[in-house]
Coordinates of C-alpha atoms in Angstrom, one line a residue:
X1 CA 8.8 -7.0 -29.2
X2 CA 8.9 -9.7 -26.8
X3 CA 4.8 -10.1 -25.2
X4 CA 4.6 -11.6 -22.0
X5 CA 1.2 -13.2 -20.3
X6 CA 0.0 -11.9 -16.8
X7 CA 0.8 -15.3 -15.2
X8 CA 4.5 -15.9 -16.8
X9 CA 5.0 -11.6 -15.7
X10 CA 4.1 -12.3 -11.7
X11 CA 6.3 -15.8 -11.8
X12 CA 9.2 -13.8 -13.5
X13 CA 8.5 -11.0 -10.3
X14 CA 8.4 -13.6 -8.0
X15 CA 11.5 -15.1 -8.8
X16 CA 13.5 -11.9 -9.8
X17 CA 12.7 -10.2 -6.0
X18 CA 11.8 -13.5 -3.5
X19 CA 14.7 -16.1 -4.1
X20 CA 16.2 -16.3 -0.4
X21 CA 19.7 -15.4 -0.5
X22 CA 22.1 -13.4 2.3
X23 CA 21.9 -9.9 2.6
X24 CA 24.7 -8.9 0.7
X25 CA 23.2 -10.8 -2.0
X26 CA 20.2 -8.7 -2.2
X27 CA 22.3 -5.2 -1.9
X28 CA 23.9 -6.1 -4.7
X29 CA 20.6 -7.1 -6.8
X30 CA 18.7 -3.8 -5.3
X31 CA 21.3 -1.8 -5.2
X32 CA 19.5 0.3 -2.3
X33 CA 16.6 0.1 0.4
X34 CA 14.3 3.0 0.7
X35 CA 14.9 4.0 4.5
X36 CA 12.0 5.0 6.6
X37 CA 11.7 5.6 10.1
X38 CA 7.8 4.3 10.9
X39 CA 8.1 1.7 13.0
X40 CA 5.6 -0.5 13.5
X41 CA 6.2 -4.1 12.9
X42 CA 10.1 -3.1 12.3
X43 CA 11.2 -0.3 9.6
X44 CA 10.6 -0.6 5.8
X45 CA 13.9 -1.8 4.9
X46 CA 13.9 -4.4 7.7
X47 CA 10.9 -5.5 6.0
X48 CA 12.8 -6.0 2.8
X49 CA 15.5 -7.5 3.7
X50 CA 13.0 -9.9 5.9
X51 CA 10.8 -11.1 2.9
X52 CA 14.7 -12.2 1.1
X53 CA 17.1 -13.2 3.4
X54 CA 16.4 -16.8 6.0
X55 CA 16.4 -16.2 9.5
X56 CA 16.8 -12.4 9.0
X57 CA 15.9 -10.5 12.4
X58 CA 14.8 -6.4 12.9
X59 CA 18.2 -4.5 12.7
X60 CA 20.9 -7.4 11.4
X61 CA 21.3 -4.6 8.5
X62 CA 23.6 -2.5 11.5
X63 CA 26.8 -4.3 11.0
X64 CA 26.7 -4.9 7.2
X65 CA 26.1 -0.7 7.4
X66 CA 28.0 0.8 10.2
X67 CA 30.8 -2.0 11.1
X68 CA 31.6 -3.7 7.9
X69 CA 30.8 -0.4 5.8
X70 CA 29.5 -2.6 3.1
X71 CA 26.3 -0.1 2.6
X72 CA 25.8 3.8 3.8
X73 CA 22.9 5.9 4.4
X74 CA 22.3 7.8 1.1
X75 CA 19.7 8.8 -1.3
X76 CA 18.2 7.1 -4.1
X77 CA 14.1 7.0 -4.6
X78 CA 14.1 8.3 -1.1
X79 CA 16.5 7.9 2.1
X80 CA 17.8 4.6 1.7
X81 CA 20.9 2.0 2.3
X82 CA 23.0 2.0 -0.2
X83 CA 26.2 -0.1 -2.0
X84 CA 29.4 1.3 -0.6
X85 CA 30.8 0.3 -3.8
X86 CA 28.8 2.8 -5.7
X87 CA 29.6 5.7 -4.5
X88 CA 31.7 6.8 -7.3
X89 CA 28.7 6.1 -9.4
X90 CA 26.4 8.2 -7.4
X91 CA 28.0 11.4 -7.1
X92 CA 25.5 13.3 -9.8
X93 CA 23.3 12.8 -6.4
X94 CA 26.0 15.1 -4.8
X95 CA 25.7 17.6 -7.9
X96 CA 21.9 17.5 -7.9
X97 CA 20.9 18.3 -4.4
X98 CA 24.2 20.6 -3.7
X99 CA 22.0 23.3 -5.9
X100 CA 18.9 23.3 -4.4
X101 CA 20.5 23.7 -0.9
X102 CA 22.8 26.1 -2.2
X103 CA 20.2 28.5 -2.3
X104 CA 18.7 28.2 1.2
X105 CA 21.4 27.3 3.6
X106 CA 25.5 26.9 2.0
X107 CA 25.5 30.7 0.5
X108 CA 23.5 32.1 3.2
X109 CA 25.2 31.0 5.9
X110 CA 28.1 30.3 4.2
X111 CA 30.2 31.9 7.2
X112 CA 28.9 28.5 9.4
X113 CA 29.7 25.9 7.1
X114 CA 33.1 25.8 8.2
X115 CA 32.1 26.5 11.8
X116 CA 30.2 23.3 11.9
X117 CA 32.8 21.4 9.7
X118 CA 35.6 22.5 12.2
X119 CA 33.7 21.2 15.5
X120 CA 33.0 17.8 13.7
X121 CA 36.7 17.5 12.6
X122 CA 38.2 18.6 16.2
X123 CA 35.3 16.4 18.8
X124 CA 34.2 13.5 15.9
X125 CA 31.0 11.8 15.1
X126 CA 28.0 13.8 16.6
X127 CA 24.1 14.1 16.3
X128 CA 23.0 17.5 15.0
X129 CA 22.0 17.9 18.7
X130 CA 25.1 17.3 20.1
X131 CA 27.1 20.4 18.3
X132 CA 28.4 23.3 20.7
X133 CA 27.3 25.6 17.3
X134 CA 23.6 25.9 17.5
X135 CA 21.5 28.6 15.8
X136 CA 18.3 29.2 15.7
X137 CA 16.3 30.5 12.8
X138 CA 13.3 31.5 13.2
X139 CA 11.8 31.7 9.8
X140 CA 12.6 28.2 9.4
X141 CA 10.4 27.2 12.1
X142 CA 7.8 23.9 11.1
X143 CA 9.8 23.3 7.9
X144 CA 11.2 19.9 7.0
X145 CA 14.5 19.6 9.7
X146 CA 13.3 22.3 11.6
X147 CA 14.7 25.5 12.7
X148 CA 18.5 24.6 13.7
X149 CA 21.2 26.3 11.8
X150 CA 23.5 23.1 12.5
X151 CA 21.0 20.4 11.5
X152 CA 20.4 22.1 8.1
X153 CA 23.5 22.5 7.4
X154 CA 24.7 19.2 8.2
X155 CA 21.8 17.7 6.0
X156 CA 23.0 20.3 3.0
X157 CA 26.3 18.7 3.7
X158 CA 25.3 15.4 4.0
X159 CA 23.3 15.7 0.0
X160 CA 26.4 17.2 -1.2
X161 CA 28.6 14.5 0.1
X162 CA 31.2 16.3 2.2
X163 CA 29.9 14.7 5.6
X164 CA 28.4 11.1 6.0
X165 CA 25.8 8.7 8.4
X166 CA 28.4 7.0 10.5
X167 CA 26.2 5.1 12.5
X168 CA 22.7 5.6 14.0
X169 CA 21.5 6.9 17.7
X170 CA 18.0 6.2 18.5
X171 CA 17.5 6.2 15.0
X172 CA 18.8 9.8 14.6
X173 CA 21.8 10.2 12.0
X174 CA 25.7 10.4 13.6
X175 CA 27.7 12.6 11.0
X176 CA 31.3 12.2 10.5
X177 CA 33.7 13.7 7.4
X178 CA 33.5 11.7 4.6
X179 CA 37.0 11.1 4.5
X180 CA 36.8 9.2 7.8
X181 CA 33.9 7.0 6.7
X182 CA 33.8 6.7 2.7
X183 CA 37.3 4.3 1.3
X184 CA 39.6 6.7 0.3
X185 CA 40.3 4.4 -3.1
X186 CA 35.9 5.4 -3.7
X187 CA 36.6 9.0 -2.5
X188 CA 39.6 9.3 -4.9
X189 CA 37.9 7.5 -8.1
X190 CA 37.5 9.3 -11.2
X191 CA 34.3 11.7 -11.4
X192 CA 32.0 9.9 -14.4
X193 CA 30.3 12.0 -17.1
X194 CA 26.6 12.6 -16.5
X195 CA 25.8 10.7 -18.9
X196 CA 27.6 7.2 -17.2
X197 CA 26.3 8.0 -14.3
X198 CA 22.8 8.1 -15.6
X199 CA 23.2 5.0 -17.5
X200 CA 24.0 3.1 -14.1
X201 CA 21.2 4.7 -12.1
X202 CA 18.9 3.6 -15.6
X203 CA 20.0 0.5 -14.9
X204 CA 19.7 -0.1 -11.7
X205 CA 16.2 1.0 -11.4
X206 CA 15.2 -1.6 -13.6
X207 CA 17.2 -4.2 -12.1
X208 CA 16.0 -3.9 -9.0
X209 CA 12.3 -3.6 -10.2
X210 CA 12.5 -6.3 -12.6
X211 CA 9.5 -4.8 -15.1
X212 CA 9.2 -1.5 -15.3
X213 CA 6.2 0.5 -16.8
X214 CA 7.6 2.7 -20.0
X215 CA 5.0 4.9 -18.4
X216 CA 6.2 4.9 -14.9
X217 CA 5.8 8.1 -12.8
X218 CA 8.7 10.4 -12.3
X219 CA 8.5 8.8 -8.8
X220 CA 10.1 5.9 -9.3
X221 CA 13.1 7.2 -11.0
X222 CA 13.7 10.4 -9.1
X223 CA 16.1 11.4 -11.3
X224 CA 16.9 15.3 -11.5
X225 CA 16.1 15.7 -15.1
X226 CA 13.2 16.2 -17.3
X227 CA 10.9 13.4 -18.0
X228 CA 11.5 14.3 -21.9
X229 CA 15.5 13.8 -21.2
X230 CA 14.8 10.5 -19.3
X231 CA 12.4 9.1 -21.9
X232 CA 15.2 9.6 -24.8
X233 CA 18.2 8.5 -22.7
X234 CA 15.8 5.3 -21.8
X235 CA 15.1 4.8 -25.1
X236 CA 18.5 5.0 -26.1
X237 CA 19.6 2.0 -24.0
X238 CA 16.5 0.5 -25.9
X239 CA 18.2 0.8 -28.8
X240 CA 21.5 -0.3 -27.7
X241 CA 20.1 -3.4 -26.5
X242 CA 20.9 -2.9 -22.8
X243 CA 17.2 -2.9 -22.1
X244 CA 14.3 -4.5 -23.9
X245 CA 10.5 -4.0 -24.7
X246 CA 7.8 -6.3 -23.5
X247 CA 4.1 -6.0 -23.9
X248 CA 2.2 -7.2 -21.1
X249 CA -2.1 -7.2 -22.0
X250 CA -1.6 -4.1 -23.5
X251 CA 0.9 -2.0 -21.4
X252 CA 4.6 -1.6 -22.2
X253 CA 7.4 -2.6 -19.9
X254 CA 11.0 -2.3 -19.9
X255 CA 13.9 -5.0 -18.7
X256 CA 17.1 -6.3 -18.2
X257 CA 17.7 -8.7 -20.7
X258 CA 19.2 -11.2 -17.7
X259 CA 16.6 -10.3 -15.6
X260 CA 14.2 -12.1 -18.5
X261 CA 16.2 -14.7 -18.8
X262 CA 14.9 -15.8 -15.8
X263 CA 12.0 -17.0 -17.2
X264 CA 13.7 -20.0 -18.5
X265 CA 14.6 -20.9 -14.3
X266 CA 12.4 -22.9 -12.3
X267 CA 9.5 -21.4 -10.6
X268 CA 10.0 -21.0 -6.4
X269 CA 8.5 -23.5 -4.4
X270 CA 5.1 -21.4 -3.2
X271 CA 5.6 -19.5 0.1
X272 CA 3.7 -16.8 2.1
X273 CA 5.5 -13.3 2.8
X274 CA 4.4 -10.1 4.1
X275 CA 5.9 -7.8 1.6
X276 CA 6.7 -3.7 2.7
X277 CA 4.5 -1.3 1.2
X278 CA 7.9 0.6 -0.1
X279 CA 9.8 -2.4 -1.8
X280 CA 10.9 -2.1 -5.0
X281 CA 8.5 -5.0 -5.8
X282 CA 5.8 -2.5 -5.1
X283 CA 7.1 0.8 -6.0
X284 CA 5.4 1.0 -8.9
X285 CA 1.5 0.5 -8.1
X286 CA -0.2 0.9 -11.4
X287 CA 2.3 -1.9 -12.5
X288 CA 1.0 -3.8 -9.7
X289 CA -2.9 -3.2 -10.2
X290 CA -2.1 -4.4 -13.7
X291 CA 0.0 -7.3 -13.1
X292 CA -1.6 -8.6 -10.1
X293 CA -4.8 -7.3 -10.0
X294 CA -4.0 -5.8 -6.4
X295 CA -5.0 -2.1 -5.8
X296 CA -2.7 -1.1 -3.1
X297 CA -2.7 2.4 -0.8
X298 CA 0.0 3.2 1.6
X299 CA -2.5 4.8 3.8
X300 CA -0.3 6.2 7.0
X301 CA -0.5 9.9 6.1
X302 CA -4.6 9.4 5.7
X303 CA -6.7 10.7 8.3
X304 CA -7.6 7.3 10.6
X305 CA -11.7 8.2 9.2
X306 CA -10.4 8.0 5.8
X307 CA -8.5 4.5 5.8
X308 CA -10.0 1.7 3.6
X309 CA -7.3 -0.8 5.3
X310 CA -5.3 0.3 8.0
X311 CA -2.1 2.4 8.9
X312 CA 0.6 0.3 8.1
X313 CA -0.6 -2.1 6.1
X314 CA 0.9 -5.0 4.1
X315 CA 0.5 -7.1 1.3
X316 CA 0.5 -10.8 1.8
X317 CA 2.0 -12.8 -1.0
X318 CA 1.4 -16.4 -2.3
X319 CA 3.3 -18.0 -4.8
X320 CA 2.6 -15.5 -7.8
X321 CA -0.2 -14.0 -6.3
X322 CA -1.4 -11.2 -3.7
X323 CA -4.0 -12.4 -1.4
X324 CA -4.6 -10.9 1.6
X325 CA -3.5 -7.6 3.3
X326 CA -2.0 -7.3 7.3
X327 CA -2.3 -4.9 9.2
X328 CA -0.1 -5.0 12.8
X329 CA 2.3 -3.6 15.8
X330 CA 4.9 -4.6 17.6
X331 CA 4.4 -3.7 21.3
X332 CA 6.2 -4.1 23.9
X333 CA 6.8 -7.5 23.0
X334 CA 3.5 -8.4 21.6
X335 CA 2.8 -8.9 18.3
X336 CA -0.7 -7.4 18.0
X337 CA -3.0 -8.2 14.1
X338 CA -5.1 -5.5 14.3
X339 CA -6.5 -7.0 10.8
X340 CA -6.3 -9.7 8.4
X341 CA -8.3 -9.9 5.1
X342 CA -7.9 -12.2 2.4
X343 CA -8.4 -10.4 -1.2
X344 CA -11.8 -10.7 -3.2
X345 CA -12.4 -14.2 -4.0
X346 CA -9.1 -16.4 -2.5
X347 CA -10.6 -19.1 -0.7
X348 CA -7.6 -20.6 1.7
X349 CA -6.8 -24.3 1.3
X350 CA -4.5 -26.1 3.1
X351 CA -1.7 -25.1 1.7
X352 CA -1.9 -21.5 1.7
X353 CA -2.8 -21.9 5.4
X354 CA 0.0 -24.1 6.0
X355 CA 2.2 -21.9 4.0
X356 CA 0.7 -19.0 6.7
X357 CA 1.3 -21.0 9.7
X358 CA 4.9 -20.9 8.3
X359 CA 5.2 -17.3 7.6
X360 CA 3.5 -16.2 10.9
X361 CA 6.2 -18.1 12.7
X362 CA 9.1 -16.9 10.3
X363 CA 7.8 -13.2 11.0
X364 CA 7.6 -13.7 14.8
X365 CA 11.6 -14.7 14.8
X366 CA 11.8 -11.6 12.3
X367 CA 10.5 -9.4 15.3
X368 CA 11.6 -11.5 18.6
X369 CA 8.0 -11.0 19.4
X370 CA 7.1 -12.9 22.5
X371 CA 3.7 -13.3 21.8
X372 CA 0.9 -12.6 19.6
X373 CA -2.8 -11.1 19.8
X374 CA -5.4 -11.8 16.8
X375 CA -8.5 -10.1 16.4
X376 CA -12.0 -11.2 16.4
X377 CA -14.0 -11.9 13.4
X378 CA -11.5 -14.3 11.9
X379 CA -12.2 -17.3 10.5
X380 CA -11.7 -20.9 11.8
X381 CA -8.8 -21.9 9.5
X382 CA -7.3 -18.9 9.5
X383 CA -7.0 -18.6 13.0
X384 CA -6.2 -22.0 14.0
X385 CA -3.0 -21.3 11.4
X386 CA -1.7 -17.8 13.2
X387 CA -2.2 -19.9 16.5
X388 CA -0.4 -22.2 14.9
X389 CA 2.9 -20.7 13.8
X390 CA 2.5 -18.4 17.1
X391 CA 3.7 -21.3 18.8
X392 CA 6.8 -21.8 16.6

């Protein structure tokens, strides 16, 4: 078994996620965003793709998604952006999630199904809102999409595969047929076995993490089987050789072999980037804690009285390490730092300040922020470097 140090584990992380490269580059080494709709300093896959791609701006994802259809809204871990290309490869989605709404919404009401399927073939791509059809259940009133018979039956439909995002209205999802969205030659491929398609989600999730705990929670694959099934079908790839063990001080981890063989590449010149607290770089947080001695909480469903850091907050990287946390909002044009602490014992020198003059001015562009407001209490040098790249 292959042992790893701390140090040569966060340079391999570093390079694996943060080597800038164009955003098609990054779908294809991700293979999907997590999609989430907070949006304070731009969404969490905005956020991603910022921390990767040069230049990247809050929404540039839109044409790669809804003009070039080179990515479509889909589920993996969560919501996310997903490869077009994989769709043949992700239809056990289709198969898992078609049975748990089977039992609420498609056989109940399976005489509105084609009702609502019929309107969206005869007027075309609509918000849920936008339907003629609309029923109201009352029982269904404070759940999850609320208490529209058309809404839940579009998003039981939408799981299943039989109607797609097209595009986005004020963030809200614009369905269409799948036929009319999806390539017919990736509609029409052949169905793969369960066990392919697992072998390609496998595989993916631990591309796009790079190192992944053997102990990992259930989480991060969000896979519809039993952990016992998923540990032996892991471990089986193990054997195979299409994944290998490392020890890291103590813990086991799992990898690609390519994705260790970038080890043997040069290290990335040391930069500053505010990572999102749901990239894949920090999906799994125990790994984290033990990798890079950074105890991170994503603390927006906390009670404000409760929160150690902030709302929305994010981890500042450097080089290989994590050293400080931000917390901020875009408003109305202004970038406003509601807090900025450095982590337990990092002392900025010049440069890691220069490095953050760098990134402030890189993540102003991100957000076409026209200004920016810093809090009191910070110190000289870090200050003088926000003021800084605020004037870039």
């Amino acid at each position: 078994m292959l042992k790893l140090s701390k140090s040569d584990a966060r340079r391999l992380m570093v390079k694996h996620h943060f080597r800038p490269r164009p955003l098609p580059e990054v779908f294809t080494d991700l293979g999907s965003i997590q999609f989430d709709p907070l949006n304070p300093v731009g969404r969490n896959h905005d956020l991603v793709l910022q921390a990767r791609v040069p230049g990247y701006k809050v929404d540039d994802w839109q044409t790669f998604a809804y003009t070039e259809r080179q990515i479509y809204d889909f589920w993996d871990k969560k919501a996310s952006l997903v490869r077009m290309a994989d769709w043949p490869k992700r239809r056990i989605y289709h198969d898992w999630h078609k049975k748990s709404w089977e039992s609420d919404v498609l056989k109940p009401y399976a005489d509105a199904v084609p009702i609502v399927l019929a309107e969206l073939k005869a007027r075309g791509p609509m918000t849920s809102a936008q339907f003629e059809y609309q029923v109201h259940i009352g029982n269904w009133e404070g759940s999850w999409y609320g208490p529209k018979l058309t809404k839940n039956i579009l998003r039981a439909l939408w799981h299943s595969g039989e109607v797609v995002t097209h595009s986005r209205k004020h963030g809200h999802h614009v369905y269409d047929l799948a036929e009319n969205v999806i390539p017919a030659e990736l509609l029409q491929a052949p169905v793969l076995s369960h066990e392919a398609s697992l072998e390609f989600l496998s595989l993916l999730r631990h591309q796009a993490i790079g190192l992944v705990r053997e102990n990992a929670s259930a989480e991060v694959w969000s896979f519809h089987i039993s952990a016992k099934e998923r540990k032996a079908f892991i471990e089986q790839l193990v054997s195979e050789g299409k994944l290998l063990d490392i020890m890291i001080d103590g813990q086991k981890f799992r990898s690609l072999p390519e994705t260790l063989a970038k080890l043997d590449q040069p290290d990335l010149a040391p930069r500053m980037l505010f990572v999102a607290p749901l990239d894949q770089f920090m999906w799994d947080r125990a790994a984290v804690k033990h990798l890079f001695d950074f105890d991170y909480l994503w603390e927006v469903y906390k009670p404000e009285k409760d929160r150690q850091w902030g709302y929305y907050v994010l981890p500042v990287l450097y080089g290989d390490r994590l050293v400080a946390r931000l917390d901020s909002r875009l408003k109305e044009g202004t970038w406003e730092v509601l807090s900025w602490v450095w982590e337990a014992g990092i002392q900025p020198d010049t440069d890691m300040l220069g490095a953050l003059e760098q990134a402030v001015r890189s993540f102003k562009h991100y957000l076409s922020a026209d200004k920016i407001k810093l809090p009191r209490g910070l110190d000289a040098g870090t200050r003088a470097s926000w003021q800084q790249g605020a004037k870039g």
